[in-house]
Amino acid sequence: MKRPKLKKASKRLSCAKRYKIQRKVREHNRKLRKEAKKKGVRRRVKKDLGVPNSAPFKEEILREAEQRRLRIEEEKEKKKQTKKEERAQKRKKEEAASKETEPKAKKTRKDSENLKGQKTTPNKNSKQFLCAELNKVIDASDVVIEVLDARDPLGCRCPEVEEAVLQQGGNKKLLFVLNKIDLVPKDNVEKWIQYLEQECPVLAFKASTQMRDRTGQVKKGRIVTSNEILDRSRGAACFGSSWLAELLESYSAKTQTEGLLKVGIVGFPNVGKSSIINSLKGSLACHVGIQRGTTKTMQEVFISKTVKLLDSPGVVASPSNAPTAIALRSLQEKEGDESLLEAVYNLLKQCDNTQIMLQYNVPDFKNSLEFLTLFAKKRSYLQKGGVPNTVQAAEAFLADWTGPKLSYHCKPPGISKIPAYLSEMVIAEMKNAWKLSKINTANKETLKGVRFPIQASSISFTSKGPTAGLLSVVESEEEKREAAVSEGDTEKNHENSEPEQTTEDLEKLEKPQKTSPKKKTTRVQFQTVPIDISLSTPKTDDAYDFNTDFV
């Protein structure tokens, strides 16, 4: 009987029933054996006894039997192979016959389809494609807004992009937008605005990171804690969007262009280009994310009847930059675990260890590898067996430094060096194009509304200056080839020579060392020592004396 709470019926039987079944089976088998015995049918095959040991020429008989067995196997293999060849030939003949009977129109259609398939679609992750899209945005726009991260504004500036905008014809204007000001102390923001205003007009901005989609409904997610709700409420606030929209509207009215005013938004990855467009639009018009390089192509967004925004992919950082700039600004695609660990090492070099300890709530550490181990244990990034996953910890650490949560700041340089492509006449033209009084009032109002972090809770960081970017494909391809050649040389050197380990090397385990091709392997030289082998030397007898040793 099937019980109600169980999925399957029970297989338990009473002992009497089980013994009865066993008895019936035994009787049935006995009956079958009797019938087989009467008919003379034997189920068991007689075992091959083989060659007895007493038989003469036993070894020769066994050898002949083995050779016969091998011959039979070879014949079977040959038959299989011939059958395979016959099948393949038959298949080829059938394909050739079907091609001949196929109409010509169908053949030409197939050939054209194959040619189309051979033309590979452009890889949207390649540097070639990203540079081409960025150049499209610069060429098509009347005003170019360079978005700068307020935590490192000088490091977010790209001289190549600024020079390309100012040297192009068509009277293009440049405007700096200082984004993420809520992650920097207020005094530091004011100093950076004063520093950057000497070269180009600057507008303070705080983009909204929690935008609604186009239907106006908030995206559903999991149940979150009160701290996350507080962070979301702060991230949802936007400051400076109305001022920027009004500034662009007034500029379009002032220029009196026939069509729309095209405004290109450019900058390095994760500075907040798409977030600024979404804040101006008031809805989720462009995809945003913590992952670098979310935007791949040029996107057009209309914010009014007279203004159209052009979103662009991030500027591709040149490999010739400082390691710290590459760690923060590069796309870091197709990079291994060593590059992640090296990026963390370079970032920690530019910071104070005590501030990092307080920010991430970890104990004192000697090097970056030890920090990542402690950080992985703190965040529960563990592999099988409880081993800390340092690679996942490095990815989380880098995501914090480029994301919208971590607070760090850089001090502006004391003396401002105006670049060569910015002359006094160009600076005056750019300032005259915009209403500076309106920009100053906008910055004051924005700074009043934003809630800034305390100086003590923000990490002090050393900037490495402007970051060089790539606008052409030729440079990136050459650098790729040079990088591949240099990697091949280092691998050969590692194979030929074994690096010596010293105490300094052990202290800096996280810093990968590369052997230079000019270094030669050091050989150990042994000094000859004179040995006295005269017969007068006393001999030591190691033999045991059983009378004294084993008593």
XYZ file of C-alpha atoms in Angstrom:
551
model
C 0.000 0.000 0.000
C 1.294 3.418 -0.904
C 1.649 5.603 2.138
C 0.510 9.247 1.785
C 3.667 11.031 3.037
C 6.191 9.099 0.916
C 6.846 9.574 -2.780
C 7.353 5.821 -3.479
C 5.594 2.756 -2.058
C 7.565 0.718 0.494
C 9.303 -2.481 -0.676
C 9.228 -4.131 2.742
C 7.718 -7.654 2.844
C 6.768 -10.037 5.576
C 9.210 -12.940 6.159
C 6.642 -15.586 5.149
C 6.025 -13.904 1.799
C 9.768 -13.498 1.108
C 10.550 -17.158 1.917
C 7.652 -18.276 -0.286
C 9.026 -16.298 -3.259
C 12.520 -17.759 -2.743
C 11.110 -21.315 -2.607
C 9.118 -20.795 -5.826
C 12.253 -19.493 -7.601
C 14.298 -22.503 -6.485
C 11.616 -24.905 -7.720
C 11.399 -23.135 -11.054
C 15.182 -23.290 -11.576
C 15.234 -26.977 -10.610
C 12.510 -27.718 -13.176
C 14.469 -25.891 -15.919
C 17.629 -27.861 -15.121
C 15.717 -31.186 -15.284
C 14.278 -30.371 -18.714
C 17.677 -29.327 -20.037
C 19.218 -32.575 -18.738
C 16.573 -34.667 -20.545
C 17.170 -32.810 -23.832
C 20.927 -33.136 -23.442
C 21.572 -29.400 -23.536
C 24.519 -28.236 -21.496
C 24.597 -24.600 -20.492
C 28.179 -24.540 -19.322
C 30.908 -24.460 -21.940
C 33.833 -26.705 -21.209
C 36.876 -24.746 -20.091
C 39.924 -24.846 -22.361
C 42.505 -26.711 -20.334
C 45.330 -25.480 -22.532
C 48.529 -27.372 -23.235
C 49.563 -29.635 -20.373
C 53.036 -29.259 -18.911
C 53.964 -32.837 -19.788
C 53.305 -32.293 -23.537
C 56.444 -32.123 -25.703
C 57.148 -28.898 -27.643
C 54.764 -26.904 -25.393
C 56.498 -23.557 -26.031
C 56.363 -23.981 -29.811
C 52.645 -24.795 -29.698
C 51.899 -21.705 -27.582
C 53.975 -19.521 -29.896
C 52.082 -20.780 -32.951
C 48.733 -20.136 -31.228
C 49.749 -16.566 -30.361
C 50.872 -15.887 -33.949
C 47.569 -17.249 -35.255
C 45.640 -14.952 -32.917
C 47.653 -11.897 -34.028
C 47.140 -12.794 -37.698
C 43.366 -12.980 -37.229
C 43.337 -9.551 -35.484
C 45.369 -7.958 -38.308
C 42.951 -9.305 -40.897
C 40.015 -7.851 -38.961
C 41.707 -4.421 -38.796
C 42.409 -4.478 -42.540
C 38.780 -5.293 -43.296
C 37.610 -2.400 -41.089
C 39.992 0.015 -42.820
C 38.887 -1.018 -46.317
C 35.233 -0.599 -45.327
C 35.963 2.938 -44.040
C 37.741 3.905 -47.266
C 34.872 2.530 -49.364
C 32.348 4.531 -47.343
C 34.397 7.749 -47.701
C 34.716 7.312 -51.480
C 30.989 6.640 -51.759
C 30.220 9.817 -49.788
C 32.527 11.899 -52.032
C 30.851 10.568 -55.165
C 27.393 11.412 -53.798
C 28.479 14.988 -52.916
C 30.005 15.526 -56.358
C 26.839 14.234 -58.041
C 24.614 16.535 -55.936
C 26.809 19.563 -56.814
C 26.591 18.800 -60.536
C 22.807 18.467 -60.452
C 22.431 21.718 -58.419
C 21.151 24.691 -60.479
C 23.552 27.547 -61.299
C 21.476 30.228 -59.559
C 21.665 28.307 -56.271
C 25.438 27.888 -56.695
C 26.000 31.623 -57.183
C 23.813 32.379 -54.168
C 25.856 30.008 -51.998
C 29.140 31.488 -53.226
C 27.967 35.021 -52.370
C 26.883 33.843 -48.895
C 30.313 32.301 -48.311
C 32.013 35.543 -49.342
C 29.811 37.496 -46.933
C 30.660 35.047 -44.163
C 34.372 35.508 -44.900
C 34.070 39.255 -44.253
C 34.459 39.202 -40.505
C 32.342 41.560 -38.438
C 34.385 44.164 -36.525
C 35.389 43.150 -33.023
C 33.806 45.705 -30.697
C 36.362 44.975 -27.976
C 39.357 45.730 -30.198
C 41.325 48.954 -29.814
C 40.909 49.633 -33.536
C 37.114 49.730 -33.261
C 37.083 51.824 -30.046
C 39.468 54.428 -31.515
C 37.342 54.677 -34.664
C 34.157 55.240 -32.615
C 35.849 57.912 -30.492
C 37.047 59.743 -33.617
C 33.469 59.595 -34.972
C 32.160 61.345 -31.863
C 34.866 64.057 -31.978
C 34.264 64.715 -35.698
C 30.455 64.842 -35.397
C 30.204 67.059 -32.277
C 30.070 70.862 -32.045
C 30.870 70.889 -28.308
C 33.075 68.293 -26.613
C 32.629 67.678 -22.872
C 35.608 65.950 -21.265
C 34.455 64.138 -18.123
C 37.007 64.127 -15.288
C 36.901 62.024 -12.125
C 37.130 64.465 -9.180
C 39.305 61.961 -7.287
C 42.103 62.310 -9.884
C 41.203 65.061 -12.387
C 44.708 65.459 -13.767
C 45.036 61.721 -14.373
C 41.718 61.713 -16.279
C 42.867 64.364 -18.739
C 43.948 63.116 -22.153
C 46.193 65.623 -24.024
C 45.712 63.796 -27.341
C 41.909 64.162 -27.205
C 42.083 67.828 -26.179
C 44.571 68.593 -28.965
C 42.411 66.760 -31.537
C 39.337 68.783 -30.496
C 41.058 72.179 -30.550
C 43.028 71.677 -33.753
C 40.015 70.514 -35.792
C 38.113 73.034 -37.869
C 34.521 74.038 -37.296
C 35.081 76.138 -34.170
C 34.655 73.256 -31.695
C 34.449 74.150 -28.003
C 35.787 72.231 -25.026
C 34.234 72.015 -21.547
C 35.419 70.165 -18.434
C 32.837 68.406 -16.224
C 34.155 67.406 -12.801
C 32.125 64.303 -11.902
C 31.957 62.252 -8.635
C 32.514 65.319 -6.421
C 30.643 63.551 -3.586
C 33.671 61.229 -3.108
C 36.178 64.040 -2.479
C 36.497 66.572 0.406
C 34.988 69.972 -0.338
C 38.250 71.935 -0.008
C 39.916 69.628 -2.501
C 37.090 70.109 -5.050
C 37.324 73.907 -4.783
C 41.100 73.819 -5.285
C 40.757 71.623 -8.372
C 38.101 73.923 -9.866
C 40.415 76.923 -9.393
C 43.322 75.002 -10.953
C 41.423 73.744 -14.025
C 39.665 77.101 -14.664
C 42.998 78.568 -15.747
C 42.865 76.443 -18.921
C 39.198 75.699 -19.601
C 35.744 76.340 -18.034
C 34.867 73.704 -15.387
C 31.428 72.624 -14.160
C 31.029 70.602 -10.941
C 28.682 67.633 -11.294
C 27.342 64.734 -9.295
C 25.647 62.149 -11.539
C 22.869 59.856 -10.369
C 23.900 56.196 -10.199
C 20.363 54.875 -9.505
C 18.369 55.831 -12.594
C 14.935 54.500 -13.562
C 14.467 52.718 -16.863
C 12.485 54.200 -19.741
C 9.157 52.869 -18.457
C 9.665 54.772 -15.190
C 9.725 51.635 -13.015
C 12.555 50.891 -10.632
C 14.415 47.683 -11.409
C 13.445 44.887 -9.014
C 16.259 43.345 -6.988
C 16.903 41.284 -3.909
C 16.062 42.404 -0.370
C 18.826 44.800 0.719
C 20.043 46.033 4.081
C 19.508 49.490 5.554
C 23.111 50.530 4.746
C 22.629 49.652 1.073
C 19.340 51.575 1.004
C 21.165 54.620 2.419
C 23.915 54.284 -0.221
C 21.283 54.028 -2.960
C 19.461 57.103 -1.736
C 22.719 59.066 -1.819
C 23.576 57.667 -5.249
C 20.132 58.542 -6.624
C 20.646 62.250 -5.853
C 21.862 64.324 -8.814
C 23.449 67.783 -8.681
C 24.389 70.034 -11.584
C 22.211 68.460 -14.300
C 19.804 71.415 -14.587
C 22.721 73.857 -14.761
C 24.506 71.876 -17.482
C 21.312 71.511 -19.559
C 20.633 75.259 -19.226
C 24.239 76.055 -20.224
C 23.974 73.933 -23.385
C 20.585 75.427 -24.280
C 21.945 78.977 -23.953
C 24.998 78.089 -26.074
C 22.809 76.625 -28.845
C 20.644 79.784 -28.785
C 23.770 81.951 -28.889
C 25.343 80.164 -31.867
C 21.960 79.939 -33.702
C 22.847 76.763 -35.547
C 20.432 75.509 -38.206
C 20.267 71.951 -36.864
C 20.705 70.424 -33.439
C 23.629 71.207 -31.175
C 25.691 68.014 -31.048
C 27.513 67.546 -27.749
C 30.113 64.763 -27.542
C 30.841 63.208 -24.132
C 34.401 61.839 -23.985
C 36.728 60.547 -21.272
C 38.495 57.504 -19.914
C 36.554 54.381 -18.800
C 34.515 54.585 -15.578
C 34.588 58.384 -15.212
C 30.776 58.568 -15.525
C 30.050 59.555 -19.156
C 26.891 57.447 -19.528
C 25.719 58.386 -16.007
C 25.893 62.104 -16.920
C 23.796 61.468 -20.055
C 21.230 59.508 -18.019
C 21.094 62.322 -15.431
C 20.486 64.932 -18.150
C 17.872 62.739 -19.845
C 16.154 61.850 -16.548
C 15.865 58.155 -17.442
C 18.042 55.144 -18.232
C 19.015 56.011 -21.819
C 22.526 54.454 -21.808
C 23.738 51.276 -20.179
C 26.000 51.817 -17.170
C 28.053 49.427 -15.050
C 31.036 49.038 -12.756
C 32.787 46.907 -15.367
C 35.132 48.924 -17.581
C 34.230 49.468 -21.215
C 30.450 49.031 -20.957
C 29.861 51.485 -23.835
C 31.270 50.107 -27.105
C 29.739 52.298 -29.819
C 28.568 55.868 -30.390
C 25.034 56.454 -29.054
C 22.749 59.418 -29.738
C 20.462 60.736 -26.976
C 18.103 63.711 -27.410
C 17.647 65.734 -24.216
C 15.718 68.601 -25.846
C 14.598 69.899 -29.215
C 17.879 71.732 -29.745
C 20.501 69.552 -27.996
C 21.658 66.035 -28.867
C 24.229 64.169 -26.768
C 26.712 61.683 -28.267
C 27.950 58.978 -25.916
C 31.371 57.518 -26.746
C 33.466 54.530 -25.629
C 36.276 55.157 -23.174
C 39.581 56.549 -24.410
C 42.120 53.751 -24.917
C 45.097 54.383 -22.618
C 48.567 54.118 -24.162
C 50.848 51.361 -22.789
C 53.623 53.984 -22.396
C 51.850 55.484 -19.344
C 52.910 54.966 -15.749
C 51.815 51.631 -14.217
C 49.442 53.426 -11.809
C 47.677 55.223 -14.685
C 47.342 51.963 -16.626
C 45.867 50.238 -13.547
C 43.151 52.920 -13.189
C 42.477 54.015 -16.777
C 43.074 51.022 -19.077
C 40.314 48.644 -20.176
C 42.396 45.657 -18.944
C 40.990 43.197 -21.434
C 42.583 39.784 -21.950
C 44.974 40.285 -19.070
C 46.141 37.563 -16.725
C 46.360 37.189 -12.985
C 49.893 38.632 -12.807
C 48.771 41.957 -14.317
C 45.980 42.268 -11.716
C 48.395 41.647 -8.846
C 50.875 44.110 -10.353
C 48.128 46.760 -10.679
C 47.256 46.366 -6.985
C 50.950 46.618 -6.092
C 51.301 49.869 -8.084
C 48.198 51.409 -6.490
C 49.264 50.539 -2.947
C 52.647 52.178 -3.597
C 50.913 55.554 -4.084
C 48.895 55.339 -0.820
C 49.526 55.347 2.909
C 49.250 51.878 4.496
C 47.474 53.153 7.607
C 44.704 54.745 5.536
C 44.271 51.525 3.545
C 44.097 49.523 6.799
C 41.406 51.826 8.189
C 39.423 51.880 4.934
C 39.363 48.101 4.413
C 39.513 47.121 8.120
C 42.526 44.815 7.753
C 45.600 44.437 10.010
C 49.071 45.687 9.133
C 50.629 44.182 5.999
C 54.131 44.163 4.535
C 53.397 43.802 0.827
C 50.522 43.725 -1.633
C 50.278 39.907 -1.626
C 49.774 39.881 2.135
C 47.169 42.663 1.818
C 45.223 40.722 -0.821
C 45.302 37.604 1.375
C 43.900 39.544 4.349
C 41.364 41.318 2.119
C 40.206 37.982 0.621
C 39.695 36.522 4.105
C 37.784 39.655 5.163
C 35.434 39.487 2.162
C 35.253 35.641 2.241
C 36.843 35.236 -1.189
C 37.957 31.645 -0.611
C 38.818 28.773 -2.918
C 38.474 25.045 -2.286
C 40.040 24.089 1.018
C 39.724 27.616 2.472
C 42.621 29.049 0.403
C 42.253 32.861 -0.067
C 41.435 33.805 -3.682
C 43.849 36.700 -4.253
C 42.803 37.152 -7.899
C 39.149 37.764 -6.956
C 40.313 40.093 -4.155
C 42.450 42.052 -6.664
C 39.465 42.418 -9.031
C 37.262 43.685 -6.175
C 39.981 46.117 -5.056
C 40.366 47.596 -8.563
C 36.565 47.797 -8.956
C 36.434 49.859 -5.733
C 39.009 52.323 -7.051
C 37.208 52.897 -10.341
C 33.644 52.522 -8.995
C 31.327 55.113 -7.396
C 31.929 54.319 -3.694
C 35.573 54.591 -2.573
C 36.678 58.044 -1.433
C 40.226 59.132 -2.298
C 41.693 62.465 -3.393
C 44.759 64.019 -5.033
C 46.269 67.413 -4.329
C 46.448 69.798 -7.304
C 49.982 70.811 -8.361
C 51.267 74.111 -7.028
C 52.422 75.529 -10.378
C 50.114 75.089 -13.396
C 51.931 74.230 -16.630
C 49.819 75.166 -19.652
C 50.336 72.604 -22.473
C 51.687 73.655 -25.871
C 48.393 73.146 -27.749
C 46.629 75.651 -25.428
C 47.680 79.181 -26.291
C 46.360 82.323 -24.566
C 44.191 83.101 -27.576
C 42.579 79.629 -27.528
C 41.896 79.888 -23.775
C 40.302 83.318 -24.238
C 38.066 82.032 -27.080
C 36.842 79.092 -24.990
C 36.059 81.318 -22.007
C 34.194 83.835 -24.181
C 32.028 81.066 -25.665
C 30.505 80.244 -22.257
C 28.840 82.421 -19.637
C 31.442 82.219 -16.874
C 29.215 83.999 -14.334
C 26.535 81.338 -14.779
C 29.151 78.567 -14.420
C 30.468 80.107 -11.172
C 26.977 80.345 -9.663
C 26.215 76.789 -10.788
C 29.362 75.498 -9.070
C 28.525 77.347 -5.839
C 24.965 75.995 -5.772
C 26.156 72.452 -6.523
C 28.799 72.543 -3.780
C 26.170 73.716 -1.287
C 23.840 70.775 -1.948
C 26.357 67.900 -2.079
C 27.281 66.014 1.073
C 31.090 65.704 1.068
C 33.220 63.170 2.989
C 35.532 64.196 5.833
C 39.216 64.711 5.042
C 40.236 61.967 7.527
C 37.984 59.331 5.917
C 39.383 59.957 2.411
C 42.565 58.224 1.197
C 45.306 60.561 -0.025
C 46.631 59.475 -3.414
C 49.599 60.649 -5.512
C 48.636 61.451 -9.112
C 51.012 60.723 -12.003
C 49.811 63.565 -14.246
C 47.807 63.450 -17.502
C 47.262 60.041 -19.101
C 48.262 59.584 -22.743
C 45.585 58.075 -24.989
C 45.430 56.424 -28.421
C 43.429 57.953 -31.263
C 44.897 55.948 -34.142
C 45.111 52.225 -34.810
C 48.706 52.116 -36.077
C 50.167 53.012 -32.688
C 48.215 50.307 -30.866
C 49.192 47.600 -33.393
C 52.903 48.455 -33.197
C 52.817 48.435 -29.427
C 51.097 45.043 -29.484
C 53.898 43.604 -31.639
C 56.587 45.113 -29.389
C 54.871 43.671 -26.322
C 54.695 40.208 -27.939
C 58.416 40.322 -28.895
C 59.462 41.454 -25.417
C 57.374 38.681 -23.809
C 59.028 36.080 -26.050
C 62.521 37.338 -25.122
C 61.796 37.203 -21.403
C 60.413 33.656 -21.683
C 63.588 32.489 -23.448
C 65.767 34.102 -20.801
C 63.763 32.440 -18.034
C 64.273 29.048 -19.671
C 68.017 29.472 -20.148
C 68.896 30.958 -16.765
C 67.731 30.487 -13.198
C 67.330 33.745 -11.232
C 69.106 33.929 -7.878
C 66.946 34.651 -4.814
C 68.145 37.083 -2.172
C 66.605 38.445 1.004
C 65.432 41.574 -0.846
C 63.682 39.426 -3.438
C 61.886 37.457 -0.742
C 60.656 40.683 0.846
C 59.195 41.791 -2.489
C 57.447 38.582 -3.550
C 54.597 40.404 -5.177
C 56.836 42.378 -7.572
C 57.398 40.223 -10.700
C 61.066 40.291 -11.792
C 62.033 40.093 -15.450
C 65.516 38.954 -16.430
C 67.179 41.244 -18.941
C 68.578 39.642 -22.129
C 72.068 41.140 -21.509
C 72.583 39.345 -18.151
C 74.679 36.188 -18.323
C 74.325 33.177 -16.062
C 76.855 33.176 -13.223
C 78.959 30.050 -12.865
C 80.198 28.743 -9.539
C 84.012 28.489 -9.383
C 85.529 26.007 -6.972
C 88.909 26.696 -5.341
C 91.440 23.895 -5.218
C 92.556 22.915 -1.696
C 95.726 20.839 -1.143
C 95.053 17.469 0.470
C 97.666 15.500 2.396
C 97.482 11.798 1.527
C 100.686 10.658 3.205
C 100.848 7.224 4.826
C 101.798 8.726 8.175
C 98.287 10.056 8.810
C 96.454 8.100 11.515
C 93.679 5.835 10.332
C 90.353 5.596 12.096
C 88.802 2.173 12.322
C 85.013 2.306 12.182
C 84.531 -1.400 12.907
C 82.504 -2.375 15.953
C 84.101 -4.214 18.855
C 81.417 -6.627 20.033
C 83.189 -7.234 23.325
C 82.973 -3.568 24.380
C 80.080 -2.027 22.390
C 77.489 -4.741 22.916
C 77.800 -5.855 26.522
